[in-house]
Amino acid sequence: MHFFQIQCGLGRTGHLWAHEAYGVYPDIMTLAKPLAGGLPIGAALVSERVAAAVKHGDHGSTFAGGPLVCNAAIAVLEKISRPGFLASVSKKGQYFKELLIQKLRGNSHVREVLGSGLTVGIELDVSASPLVNAC
């Protein structure tokens, strides 16, 4: 199983990895820009079973190991790892959802405000394209 954690990983859902909330764990997980605060970086994390199938030289990158971006990634991981950080993401996300529900109450096109942590969405009963295009 392969999970893309590019949009939902690194604490955005209130969990380090979004799949942790569901007790499901991938064989391969990819992550990218949020790892270094928006700087160009990518990573592939693999289970022991997958790692055993990869031989030396099977994987490489011409951009791997850049010191500036890797130091940015270390700073991001240190911040996310601080005690209480992920809990604060969950708390802020809950507040944000409650605020959206309050502000959107009475709008007949809003079906639901949903999400986890700071990954929040609004389900509409009409196309969102006109709203997106207006922005």
Short mmCIF file of C-alpha atoms in Angstrom, two decimals:
data_model
loop_
_atom_site.label_atom_id
_atom_site.label_comp_id
_atom_site.label_asym_id
_atom_site.label_seq_id
_atom_site.Cartn_x
_atom_site.Cartn_y
_atom_site.Cartn_z
CA MET A 1 0.00 0.00 0.00
CA HIS A 2 1.33 3.46 -0.94
CA PHE A 3 0.24 6.66 0.84
CA PHE A 4 0.92 10.17 -0.41
CA GLN A 5 1.43 12.39 2.65
CA ILE A 6 2.31 15.46 0.60
CA GLN A 7 -0.89 17.39 1.43
CA CYS A 8 -2.00 15.72 4.65
CA GLY A 9 1.16 14.63 6.43
CA LEU A 10 3.58 16.25 8.85
CA GLY A 11 1.03 17.24 11.46
CA ARG A 12 -1.57 18.98 9.31
CA THR A 13 -4.31 16.62 10.52
CA GLY A 14 -3.25 16.69 14.17
CA HIS A 15 -1.34 13.43 13.69
CA LEU A 16 2.22 13.25 12.41
CA TRP A 17 0.90 11.15 9.51
CA ALA A 18 -2.76 11.28 8.46
CA HIS A 19 -3.10 7.49 8.29
CA GLU A 20 -2.29 7.14 12.00
CA ALA A 21 -5.83 8.29 12.84
CA TYR A 22 -7.17 5.17 11.13
CA GLY A 23 -4.64 2.59 12.34
CA VAL A 24 -3.58 1.76 8.78
CA TYR A 25 0.10 1.72 7.86
CA PRO A 26 1.58 1.82 4.35
CA ASP A 27 4.39 -0.13 2.75
CA ILE A 28 5.53 3.04 1.00
CA MET A 29 4.92 6.63 2.02
CA THR A 30 5.93 9.73 0.09
CA LEU A 31 6.21 13.27 1.38
CA ALA A 32 7.55 16.49 -0.06
CA LYS A 33 7.54 20.28 0.30
CA PRO A 34 5.97 20.55 3.79
CA LEU A 35 8.94 18.56 5.07
CA ALA A 36 11.14 21.64 4.55
CA GLY A 37 8.58 24.41 4.97
CA GLY A 38 7.91 24.74 1.24
CA LEU A 39 11.48 24.36 0.00
CA PRO A 40 12.01 21.72 -2.71
CA ILE A 41 12.45 18.37 -1.01
CA GLY A 42 10.98 14.91 -1.28
CA ALA A 43 11.28 11.68 0.62
CA ALA A 44 10.13 8.10 0.29
CA LEU A 45 9.74 6.08 3.48
CA VAL A 46 9.39 2.33 3.17
CA SER A 47 8.56 -0.59 5.42
CA GLU A 48 11.25 -3.12 6.33
CA ARG A 49 9.69 -5.57 3.85
CA VAL A 50 9.99 -3.10 0.96
CA ALA A 51 13.46 -1.98 2.06
CA ALA A 52 14.65 -5.60 1.95
CA ALA A 53 13.71 -5.74 -1.75
CA VAL A 54 15.71 -2.62 -2.67
CA LYS A 55 19.33 -3.28 -3.52
CA HIS A 56 22.16 -0.79 -3.18
CA GLY A 57 22.12 1.47 -6.23
CA ASP A 58 18.44 0.85 -7.10
CA HIS A 59 17.45 4.30 -5.90
CA GLY A 60 19.17 7.65 -6.11
CA SER A 61 18.66 11.32 -6.80
CA THR A 62 20.79 14.08 -8.27
CA PHE A 63 19.24 16.52 -5.77
CA ALA A 64 19.58 14.34 -2.67
CA GLY A 65 21.23 15.64 0.46
CA GLY A 66 21.26 19.40 -0.20
CA PRO A 67 22.48 20.92 3.10
CA LEU A 68 20.19 23.98 3.11
CA VAL A 69 17.00 22.06 2.44
CA CYS A 70 17.95 19.19 4.77
CA ASN A 71 18.58 21.66 7.60
CA ALA A 72 15.16 23.21 6.94
CA ALA A 73 13.63 19.71 7.18
CA ILE A 74 15.37 19.13 10.51
CA ALA A 75 13.93 22.41 11.82
CA VAL A 76 10.41 21.43 10.70
CA LEU A 77 10.68 17.98 12.30
CA GLU A 78 12.01 19.49 15.54
CA LYS A 79 9.04 21.91 15.65
CA ILE A 80 6.46 19.19 14.96
CA SER A 81 8.07 16.91 17.57
CA ARG A 82 7.72 19.42 20.42
CA PRO A 83 5.40 18.26 23.20
CA GLY A 84 1.87 19.50 22.64
CA PHE A 85 2.40 20.66 19.06
CA LEU A 86 0.14 18.09 17.39
CA ALA A 87 -2.49 18.51 20.11
CA SER A 88 -2.48 22.25 19.40
CA VAL A 89 -3.06 21.55 15.70
CA SER A 90 -6.10 19.44 16.62
CA LYS A 91 -7.41 22.12 18.98
CA LYS A 92 -6.97 24.93 16.43
CA GLY A 93 -8.59 22.80 13.75
CA GLN A 94 -11.61 22.12 15.94
CA TYR A 95 -11.94 25.84 16.68
CA PHE A 96 -11.64 26.65 12.96
CA LYS A 97 -14.35 24.11 12.05
CA GLU A 98 -16.67 25.46 14.75
CA LEU A 99 -16.09 29.02 13.50
CA LEU A 100 -16.83 27.99 9.90
CA ILE A 101 -20.01 26.19 10.97
CA GLN A 102 -21.11 29.29 12.87
CA LYS A 103 -20.33 31.69 10.00
CA LEU A 104 -21.84 29.46 7.31
CA ARG A 105 -24.99 28.57 9.26
CA GLY A 106 -27.98 29.43 7.14
CA ASN A 107 -26.16 29.04 3.82
CA SER A 108 -28.37 26.58 1.99
CA HIS A 109 -25.50 25.34 -0.21
CA VAL A 110 -23.27 24.16 2.65
CA ARG A 111 -23.79 20.46 3.31
CA GLU A 112 -21.01 19.90 5.82
CA VAL A 113 -17.81 21.30 7.28
CA LEU A 114 -15.43 18.41 7.76
CA GLY A 115 -11.80 17.62 8.34
CA SER A 116 -9.14 16.72 10.84
CA GLY A 117 -6.72 19.16 12.44
CA LEU A 118 -6.05 22.05 10.08
CA THR A 119 -7.04 20.04 7.02
CA VAL A 120 -10.58 21.33 6.72
CA GLY A 121 -13.05 21.37 3.85
CA ILE A 122 -16.54 22.58 3.09
CA GLU A 123 -18.86 20.26 1.19
CA LEU A 124 -21.32 22.14 -1.02
CA ASP A 125 -24.39 20.98 -2.92
CA VAL A 126 -23.32 23.13 -5.90
CA SER A 127 -20.11 23.31 -7.91
CA ALA A 128 -17.35 25.30 -6.23
CA SER A 129 -15.81 26.21 -9.61
CA PRO A 130 -17.43 29.68 -9.84
CA LEU A 131 -16.14 30.53 -6.36
CA VAL A 132 -12.64 29.28 -7.17
CA ASN A 133 -12.59 31.10 -10.51
CA ALA A 134 -13.68 34.34 -8.81
CA CYS A 135 -10.61 34.20 -6.59
#
